[in-house]
GROMACS .gro file of C-alpha atoms in nm:
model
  339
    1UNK     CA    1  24.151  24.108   6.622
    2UNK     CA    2  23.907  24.421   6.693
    3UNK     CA    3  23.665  24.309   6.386
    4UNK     CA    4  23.668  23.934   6.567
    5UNK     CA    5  23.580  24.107   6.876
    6UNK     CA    6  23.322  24.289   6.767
    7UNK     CA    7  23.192  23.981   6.619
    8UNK     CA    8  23.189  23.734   6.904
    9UNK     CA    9  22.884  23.876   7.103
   10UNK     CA   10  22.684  23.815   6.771
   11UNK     CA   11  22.799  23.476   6.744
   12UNK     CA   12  22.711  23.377   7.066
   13UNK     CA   13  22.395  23.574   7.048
   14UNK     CA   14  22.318  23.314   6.765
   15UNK     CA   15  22.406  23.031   6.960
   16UNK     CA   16  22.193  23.155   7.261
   17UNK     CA   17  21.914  23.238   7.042
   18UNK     CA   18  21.974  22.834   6.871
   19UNK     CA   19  21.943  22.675   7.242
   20UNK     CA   20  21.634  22.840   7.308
   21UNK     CA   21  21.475  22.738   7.010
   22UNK     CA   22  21.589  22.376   7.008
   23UNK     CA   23  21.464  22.420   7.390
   24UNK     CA   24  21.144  22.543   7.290
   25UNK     CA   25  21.066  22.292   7.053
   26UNK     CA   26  21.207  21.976   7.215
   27UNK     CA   27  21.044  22.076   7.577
   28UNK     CA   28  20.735  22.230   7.424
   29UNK     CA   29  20.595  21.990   7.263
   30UNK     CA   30  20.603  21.732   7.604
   31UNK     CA   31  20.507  22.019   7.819
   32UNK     CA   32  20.175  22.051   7.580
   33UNK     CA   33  20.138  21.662   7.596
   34UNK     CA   34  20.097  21.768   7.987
   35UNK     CA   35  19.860  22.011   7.924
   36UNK     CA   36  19.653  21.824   7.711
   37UNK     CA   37  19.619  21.564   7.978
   38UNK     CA   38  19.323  21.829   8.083
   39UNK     CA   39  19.129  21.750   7.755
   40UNK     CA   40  19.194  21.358   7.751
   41UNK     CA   41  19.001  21.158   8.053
   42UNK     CA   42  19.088  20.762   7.900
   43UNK     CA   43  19.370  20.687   8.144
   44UNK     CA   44  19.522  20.468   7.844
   45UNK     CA   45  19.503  20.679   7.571
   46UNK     CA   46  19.690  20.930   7.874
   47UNK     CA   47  19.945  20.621   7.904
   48UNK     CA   48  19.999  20.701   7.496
   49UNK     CA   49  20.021  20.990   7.526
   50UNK     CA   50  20.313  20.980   7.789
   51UNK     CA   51  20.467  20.680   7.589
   52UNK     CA   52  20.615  20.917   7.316
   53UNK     CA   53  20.787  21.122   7.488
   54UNK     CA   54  20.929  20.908   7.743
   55UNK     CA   55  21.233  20.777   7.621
   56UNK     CA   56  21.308  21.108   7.516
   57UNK     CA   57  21.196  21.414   7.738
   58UNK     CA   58  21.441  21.440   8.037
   59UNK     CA   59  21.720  21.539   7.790
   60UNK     CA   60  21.518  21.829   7.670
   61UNK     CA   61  21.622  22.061   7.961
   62UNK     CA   62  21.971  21.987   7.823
   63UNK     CA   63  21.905  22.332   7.572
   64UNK     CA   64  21.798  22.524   7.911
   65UNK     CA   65  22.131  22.471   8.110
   66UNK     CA   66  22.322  22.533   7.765
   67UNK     CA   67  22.125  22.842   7.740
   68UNK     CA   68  22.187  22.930   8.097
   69UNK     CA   69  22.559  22.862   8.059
   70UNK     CA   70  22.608  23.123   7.749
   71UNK     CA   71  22.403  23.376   7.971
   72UNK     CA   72  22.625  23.332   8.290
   73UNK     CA   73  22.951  23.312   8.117
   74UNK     CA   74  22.932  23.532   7.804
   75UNK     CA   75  22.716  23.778   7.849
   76UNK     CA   76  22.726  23.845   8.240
   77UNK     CA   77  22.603  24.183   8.283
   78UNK     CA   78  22.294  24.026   8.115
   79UNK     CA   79  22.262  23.771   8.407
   80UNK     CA   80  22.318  23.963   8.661
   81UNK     CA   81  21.995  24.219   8.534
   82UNK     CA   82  21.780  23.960   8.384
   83UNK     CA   83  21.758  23.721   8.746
   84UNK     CA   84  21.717  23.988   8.987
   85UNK     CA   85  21.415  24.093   8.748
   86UNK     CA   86  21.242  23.761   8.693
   87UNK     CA   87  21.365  23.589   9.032
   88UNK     CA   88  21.009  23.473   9.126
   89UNK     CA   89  20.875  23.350   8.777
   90UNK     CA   90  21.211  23.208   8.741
   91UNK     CA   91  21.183  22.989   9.079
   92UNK     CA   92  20.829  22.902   9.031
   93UNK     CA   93  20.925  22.752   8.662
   94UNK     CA   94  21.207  22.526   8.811
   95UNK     CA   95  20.985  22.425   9.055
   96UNK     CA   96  20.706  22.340   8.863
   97UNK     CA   97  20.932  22.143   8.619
   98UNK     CA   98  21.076  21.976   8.895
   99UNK     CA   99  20.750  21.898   9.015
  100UNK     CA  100  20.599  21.782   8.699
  101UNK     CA  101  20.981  21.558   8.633
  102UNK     CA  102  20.816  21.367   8.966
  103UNK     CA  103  20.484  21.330   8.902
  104UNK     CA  104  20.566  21.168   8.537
  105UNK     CA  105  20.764  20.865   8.733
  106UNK     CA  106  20.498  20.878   9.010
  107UNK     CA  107  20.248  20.819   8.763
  108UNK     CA  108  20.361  20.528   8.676
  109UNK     CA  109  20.417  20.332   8.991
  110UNK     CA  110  20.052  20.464   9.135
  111UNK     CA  111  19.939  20.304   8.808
  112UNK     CA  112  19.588  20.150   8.879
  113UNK     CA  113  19.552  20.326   9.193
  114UNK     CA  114  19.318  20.652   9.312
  115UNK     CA  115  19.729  20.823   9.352
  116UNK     CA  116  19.779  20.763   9.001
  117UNK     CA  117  19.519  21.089   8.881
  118UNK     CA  118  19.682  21.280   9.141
  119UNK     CA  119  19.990  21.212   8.999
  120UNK     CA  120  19.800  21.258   8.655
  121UNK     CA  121  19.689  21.592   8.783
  122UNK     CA  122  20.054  21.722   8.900
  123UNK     CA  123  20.151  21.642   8.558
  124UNK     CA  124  19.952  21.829   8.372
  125UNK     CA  125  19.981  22.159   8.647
  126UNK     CA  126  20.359  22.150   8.649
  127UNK     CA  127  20.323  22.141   8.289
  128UNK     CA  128  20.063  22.424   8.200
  129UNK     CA  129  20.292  22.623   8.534
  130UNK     CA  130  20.643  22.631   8.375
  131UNK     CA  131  20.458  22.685   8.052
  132UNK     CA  132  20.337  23.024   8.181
  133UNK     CA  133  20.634  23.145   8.379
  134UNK     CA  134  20.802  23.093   8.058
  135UNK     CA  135  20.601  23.305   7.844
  136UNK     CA  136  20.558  23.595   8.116
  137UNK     CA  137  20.962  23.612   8.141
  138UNK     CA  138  20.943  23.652   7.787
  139UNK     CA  139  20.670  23.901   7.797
  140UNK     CA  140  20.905  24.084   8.003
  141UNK     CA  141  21.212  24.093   7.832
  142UNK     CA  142  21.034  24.206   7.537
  143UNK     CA  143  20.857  24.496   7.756
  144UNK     CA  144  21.203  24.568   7.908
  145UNK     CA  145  21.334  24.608   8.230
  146UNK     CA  146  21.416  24.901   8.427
  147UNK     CA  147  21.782  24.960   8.470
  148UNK     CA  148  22.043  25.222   8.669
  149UNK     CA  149  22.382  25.252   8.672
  150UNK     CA  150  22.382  24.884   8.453
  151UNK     CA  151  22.179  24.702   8.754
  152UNK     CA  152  21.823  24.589   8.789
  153UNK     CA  153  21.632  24.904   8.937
  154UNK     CA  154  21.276  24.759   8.925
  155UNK     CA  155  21.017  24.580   9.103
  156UNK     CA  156  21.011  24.171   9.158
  157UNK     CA  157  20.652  24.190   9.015
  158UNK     CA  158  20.760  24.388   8.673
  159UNK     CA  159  20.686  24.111   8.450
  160UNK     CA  160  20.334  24.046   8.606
  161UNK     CA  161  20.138  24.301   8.354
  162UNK     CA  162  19.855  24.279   8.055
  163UNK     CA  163  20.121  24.237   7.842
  164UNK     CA  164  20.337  23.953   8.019
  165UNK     CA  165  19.991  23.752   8.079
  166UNK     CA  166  19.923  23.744   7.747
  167UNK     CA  167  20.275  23.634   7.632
  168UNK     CA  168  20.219  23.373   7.892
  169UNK     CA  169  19.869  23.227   7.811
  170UNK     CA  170  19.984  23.268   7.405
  171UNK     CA  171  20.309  23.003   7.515
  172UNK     CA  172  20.112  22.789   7.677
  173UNK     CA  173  19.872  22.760   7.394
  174UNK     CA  174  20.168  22.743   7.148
  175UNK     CA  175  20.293  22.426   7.325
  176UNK     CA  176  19.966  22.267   7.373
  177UNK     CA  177  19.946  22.299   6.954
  178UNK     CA  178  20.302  22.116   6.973
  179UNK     CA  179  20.184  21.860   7.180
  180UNK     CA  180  19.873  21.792   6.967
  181UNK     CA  181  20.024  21.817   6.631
  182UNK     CA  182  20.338  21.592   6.811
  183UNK     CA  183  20.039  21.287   6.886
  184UNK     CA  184  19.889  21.389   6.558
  185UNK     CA  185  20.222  21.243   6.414
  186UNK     CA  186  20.287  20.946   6.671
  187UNK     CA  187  19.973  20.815   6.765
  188UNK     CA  188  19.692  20.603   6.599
  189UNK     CA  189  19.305  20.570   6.646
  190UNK     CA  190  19.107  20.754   6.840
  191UNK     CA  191  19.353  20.967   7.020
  192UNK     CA  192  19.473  21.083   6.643
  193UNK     CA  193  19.171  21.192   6.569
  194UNK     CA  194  19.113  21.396   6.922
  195UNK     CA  195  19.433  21.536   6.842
  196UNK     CA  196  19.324  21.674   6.537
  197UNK     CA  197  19.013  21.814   6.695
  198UNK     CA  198  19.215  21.986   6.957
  199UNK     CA  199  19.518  22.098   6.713
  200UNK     CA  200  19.284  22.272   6.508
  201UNK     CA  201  19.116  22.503   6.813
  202UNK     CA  202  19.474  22.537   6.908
  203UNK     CA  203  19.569  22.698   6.605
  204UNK     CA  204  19.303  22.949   6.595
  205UNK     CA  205  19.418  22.998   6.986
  206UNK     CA  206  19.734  23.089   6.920
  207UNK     CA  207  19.694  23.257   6.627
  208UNK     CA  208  19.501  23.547   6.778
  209UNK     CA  209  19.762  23.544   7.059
  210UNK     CA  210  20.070  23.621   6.828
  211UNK     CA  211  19.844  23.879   6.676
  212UNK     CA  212  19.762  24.025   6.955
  213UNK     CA  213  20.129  24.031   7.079
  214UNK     CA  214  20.254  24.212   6.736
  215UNK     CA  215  20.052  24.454   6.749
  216UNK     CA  216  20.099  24.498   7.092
  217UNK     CA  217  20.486  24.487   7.072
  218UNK     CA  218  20.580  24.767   6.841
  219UNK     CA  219  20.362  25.029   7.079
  220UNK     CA  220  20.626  24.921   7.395
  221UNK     CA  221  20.926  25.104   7.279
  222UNK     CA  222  21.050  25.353   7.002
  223UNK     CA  223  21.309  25.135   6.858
  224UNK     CA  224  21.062  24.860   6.832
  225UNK     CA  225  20.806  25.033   6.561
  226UNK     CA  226  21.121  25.195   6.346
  227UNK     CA  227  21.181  24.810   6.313
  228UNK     CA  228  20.839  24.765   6.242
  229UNK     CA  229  20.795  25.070   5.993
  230UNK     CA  230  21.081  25.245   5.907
  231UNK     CA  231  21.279  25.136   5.563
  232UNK     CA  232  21.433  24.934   5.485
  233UNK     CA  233  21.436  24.797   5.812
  234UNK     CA  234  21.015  24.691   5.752
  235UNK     CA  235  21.170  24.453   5.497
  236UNK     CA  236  21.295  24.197   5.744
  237UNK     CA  237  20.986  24.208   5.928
  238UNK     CA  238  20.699  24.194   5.614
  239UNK     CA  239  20.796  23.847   5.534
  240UNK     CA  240  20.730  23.717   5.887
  241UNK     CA  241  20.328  23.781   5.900
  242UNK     CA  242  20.275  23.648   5.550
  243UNK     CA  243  20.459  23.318   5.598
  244UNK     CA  244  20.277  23.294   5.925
  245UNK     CA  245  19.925  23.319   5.754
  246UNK     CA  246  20.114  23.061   5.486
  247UNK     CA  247  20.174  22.788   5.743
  248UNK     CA  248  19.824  22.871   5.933
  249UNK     CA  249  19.674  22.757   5.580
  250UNK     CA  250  19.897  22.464   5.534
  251UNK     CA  251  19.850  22.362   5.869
  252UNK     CA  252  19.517  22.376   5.813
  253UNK     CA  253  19.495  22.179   5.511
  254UNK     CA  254  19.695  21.901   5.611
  255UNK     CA  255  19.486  21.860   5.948
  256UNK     CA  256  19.170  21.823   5.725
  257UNK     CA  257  19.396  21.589   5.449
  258UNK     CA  258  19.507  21.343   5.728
  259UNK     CA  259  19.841  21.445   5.702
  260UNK     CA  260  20.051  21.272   6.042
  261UNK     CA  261  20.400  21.475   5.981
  262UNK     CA  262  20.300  21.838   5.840
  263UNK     CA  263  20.105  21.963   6.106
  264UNK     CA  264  20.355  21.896   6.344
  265UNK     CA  265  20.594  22.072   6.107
  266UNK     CA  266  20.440  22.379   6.069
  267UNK     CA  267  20.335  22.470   6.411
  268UNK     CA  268  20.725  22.454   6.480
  269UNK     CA  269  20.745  22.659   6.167
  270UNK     CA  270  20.522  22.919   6.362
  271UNK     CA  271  20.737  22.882   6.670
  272UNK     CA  272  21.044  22.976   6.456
  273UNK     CA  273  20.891  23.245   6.247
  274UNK     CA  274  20.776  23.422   6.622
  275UNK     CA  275  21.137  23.398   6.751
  276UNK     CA  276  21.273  23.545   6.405
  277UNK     CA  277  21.022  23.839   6.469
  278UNK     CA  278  21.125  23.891   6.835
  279UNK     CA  279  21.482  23.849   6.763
  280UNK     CA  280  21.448  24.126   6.452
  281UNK     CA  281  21.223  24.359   6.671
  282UNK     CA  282  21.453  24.387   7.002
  283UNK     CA  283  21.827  24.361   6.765
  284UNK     CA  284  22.090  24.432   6.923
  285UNK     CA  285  21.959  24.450   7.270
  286UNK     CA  286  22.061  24.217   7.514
  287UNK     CA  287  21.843  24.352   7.764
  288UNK     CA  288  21.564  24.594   7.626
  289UNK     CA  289  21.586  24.858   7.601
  290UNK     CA  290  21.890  25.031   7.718
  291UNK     CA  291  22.195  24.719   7.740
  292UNK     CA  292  22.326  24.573   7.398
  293UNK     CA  293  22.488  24.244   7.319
  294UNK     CA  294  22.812  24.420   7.394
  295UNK     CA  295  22.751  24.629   7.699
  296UNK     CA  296  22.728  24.286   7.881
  297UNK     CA  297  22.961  24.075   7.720
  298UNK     CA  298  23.284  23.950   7.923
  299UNK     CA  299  23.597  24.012   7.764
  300UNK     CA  300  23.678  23.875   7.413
  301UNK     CA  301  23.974  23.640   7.532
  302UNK     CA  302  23.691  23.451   7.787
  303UNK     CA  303  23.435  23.417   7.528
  304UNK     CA  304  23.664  23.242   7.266
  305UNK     CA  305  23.791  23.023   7.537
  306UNK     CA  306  23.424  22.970   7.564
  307UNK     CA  307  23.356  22.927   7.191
  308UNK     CA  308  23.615  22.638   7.171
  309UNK     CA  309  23.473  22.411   7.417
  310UNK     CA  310  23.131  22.468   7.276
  311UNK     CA  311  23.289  22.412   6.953
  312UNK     CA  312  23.330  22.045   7.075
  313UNK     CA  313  23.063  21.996   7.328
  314UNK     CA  314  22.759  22.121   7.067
  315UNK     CA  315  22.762  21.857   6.805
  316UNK     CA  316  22.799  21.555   7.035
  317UNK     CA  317  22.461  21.748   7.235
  318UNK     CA  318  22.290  21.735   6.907
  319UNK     CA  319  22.411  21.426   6.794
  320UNK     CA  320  22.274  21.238   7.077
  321UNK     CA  321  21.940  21.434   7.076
  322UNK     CA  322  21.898  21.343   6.681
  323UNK     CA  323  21.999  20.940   6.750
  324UNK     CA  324  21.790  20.898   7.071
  325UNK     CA  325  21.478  21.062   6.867
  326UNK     CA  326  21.583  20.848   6.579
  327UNK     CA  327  21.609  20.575   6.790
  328UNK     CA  328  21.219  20.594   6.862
  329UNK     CA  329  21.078  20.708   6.586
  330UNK     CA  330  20.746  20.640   6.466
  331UNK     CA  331  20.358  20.576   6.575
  332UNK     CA  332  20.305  20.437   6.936
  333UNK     CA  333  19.981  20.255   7.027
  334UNK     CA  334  19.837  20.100   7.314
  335UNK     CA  335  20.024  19.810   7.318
  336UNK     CA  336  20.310  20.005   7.319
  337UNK     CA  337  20.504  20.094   7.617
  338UNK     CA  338  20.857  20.246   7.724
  339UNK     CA  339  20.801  20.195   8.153
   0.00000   0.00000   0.00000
């Protein structure tokens, strides 16, 4: 019963870790669409645009409140130090995704009318917004936060620093490249082709971005450059920078090629490669750098209650999310439309 124990914060640290991801991808890609609404003037190629993710993108935030609920109930001494550090990014994010949830129905009943690029402009704010709360709270955790006694000891404006800004600006280029490579895949024409103009800038964007942030990351705590350099703990880490310089040259080639699918493919590679690093780099803290997985876990007995209704709730989540994207697959035009 102790090994199981032991075990269960690491299981749900995988789970918590899986929601993000999914999260990541499935809202990144739609928050980039937003974004991209910047570079993209043609209010119908911007209906396109908004067409493929439609039927789909108000189920994305399904992998936040998952995420949230592992947080809250399993590892609670996490919650209670992560909020009270990132309470104003935190709010600001919710809002802006609230805000942008409204303008993307708004939109579309201003449609034809001067309201409609207002609507088109809260859109693409909300969008870049929660993008950039998201990557400073990351920026943060990664950085650490300050804690006494096992409670938040810090400032509200911890986060905001050189570091957190450039996590930020790097997510919000990573998920305009989603959204690109995403319309790369599911559009046609001349928006296809703007896409791969823009997807390709992107790259090189975020590229320098997650170089910039591993180098910088290893230099923020001791723990994190033994990871880095010490062996044989540098094997985990050495594959991570070569496959990302692999899938920058794949993505690369298929862009040029014509490729629809591949692109798309390997920018979520990218996305998956950064969270392996970040998930290798900060092991086993839940909250860097002084709380592990099990210094805020509940007790054993509540998380395996826990574990058993996710047991059953988790593959009827994901078997929904595959069938509805399933469900409308495939390349959207202008004469195409979901509203």
């Amino acid at each position: 019963m102790m090994d199981f124990a032991h075990w269960l914060p690491i299981i749900w640290g995988v789970i918590l870790i899986a929601a993000i991801s999914i999260y990541v991808v499935l809202d990144g890609f739609d928050l980039g669409i937003g974004m991209l609404f910047a570079l993209e003037r043609d209010r119908t190629r911007r209906d396109v645009m908004v067409s493929t993710i439609a039927p789909v993108w108000d189920g994305n935030e399904t992998w936040m409140v998952l995420g949230g609920a592992v947080l809250y109930g399993v590892f609670p001494g996490a919650y209670a130090t992560l909020l009270p550090a990132f309470y104003l990014p935190i709010i600001v994010m919710l809002a802006s995704l609230i805000f942008r949830g409204v303008a993307f129905e708004f939109r579309v009943m201003t449609r034809g009318t001067v309201r409609e690029r207002h609507w088109d402009f809260g859109f693409m704010a909300g969008s870049a917004l929660a993008a950039f709360c998201q990557g400073t709270i990351l920026g943060g955790v990664i950085q650490g936060v300050s804690v006494t006694d096992g409670a938040f000891s810090g400032s509200a404006f911890d986060w905001m620093t050189p570091f957190g800004i450039l996590c930020g600006l790097s997510v919000m280029c990573g998920y305009a490249l989603l959204g690109a490579t995403w319309l790369v895949w599911r559009t046609t024409g001349q928006l296809e082709a703007a896409c791969r103009h823009w997807a390709a800038r992107l790259a090189v964007g975020l590229f320098a971005g997650i170089v910039a942030v591993s180098l910088w990351t290893p230099f923020l705590h001791e723990p994190y450059l033994h990871r880095w350099t010490d062996w044989p703990d540098i094997l985990l880490v050495a594959p991570v920078p070569l496959l990302l310089v692999a899938l920058g040259a794949l993505m690369a080639s298929a862009l040029r090629k014509g490729h629809s699918r591949v692109p798309f493919l390997c920018a979520l590679g990218w996305f998956f490669l950064c969270l392996t690093g970040l998930g290798i780099t900060i092991w086993p803290y839940a909250v860097p750098p002084s709380l592990t997985l099990w210094d805020v876990s509940s007790p054993p007995s509540s998380q395996f209650f826990q574990l058993v209704g996710t047991a059953i709730m988790l593959p009827i989540i994901l078997t929904y999310t595959i069938y509805s994207y399933r469900v409308f697959r495939g390349k959207v035009s202008e004469t195409d439309g979901y509203h």
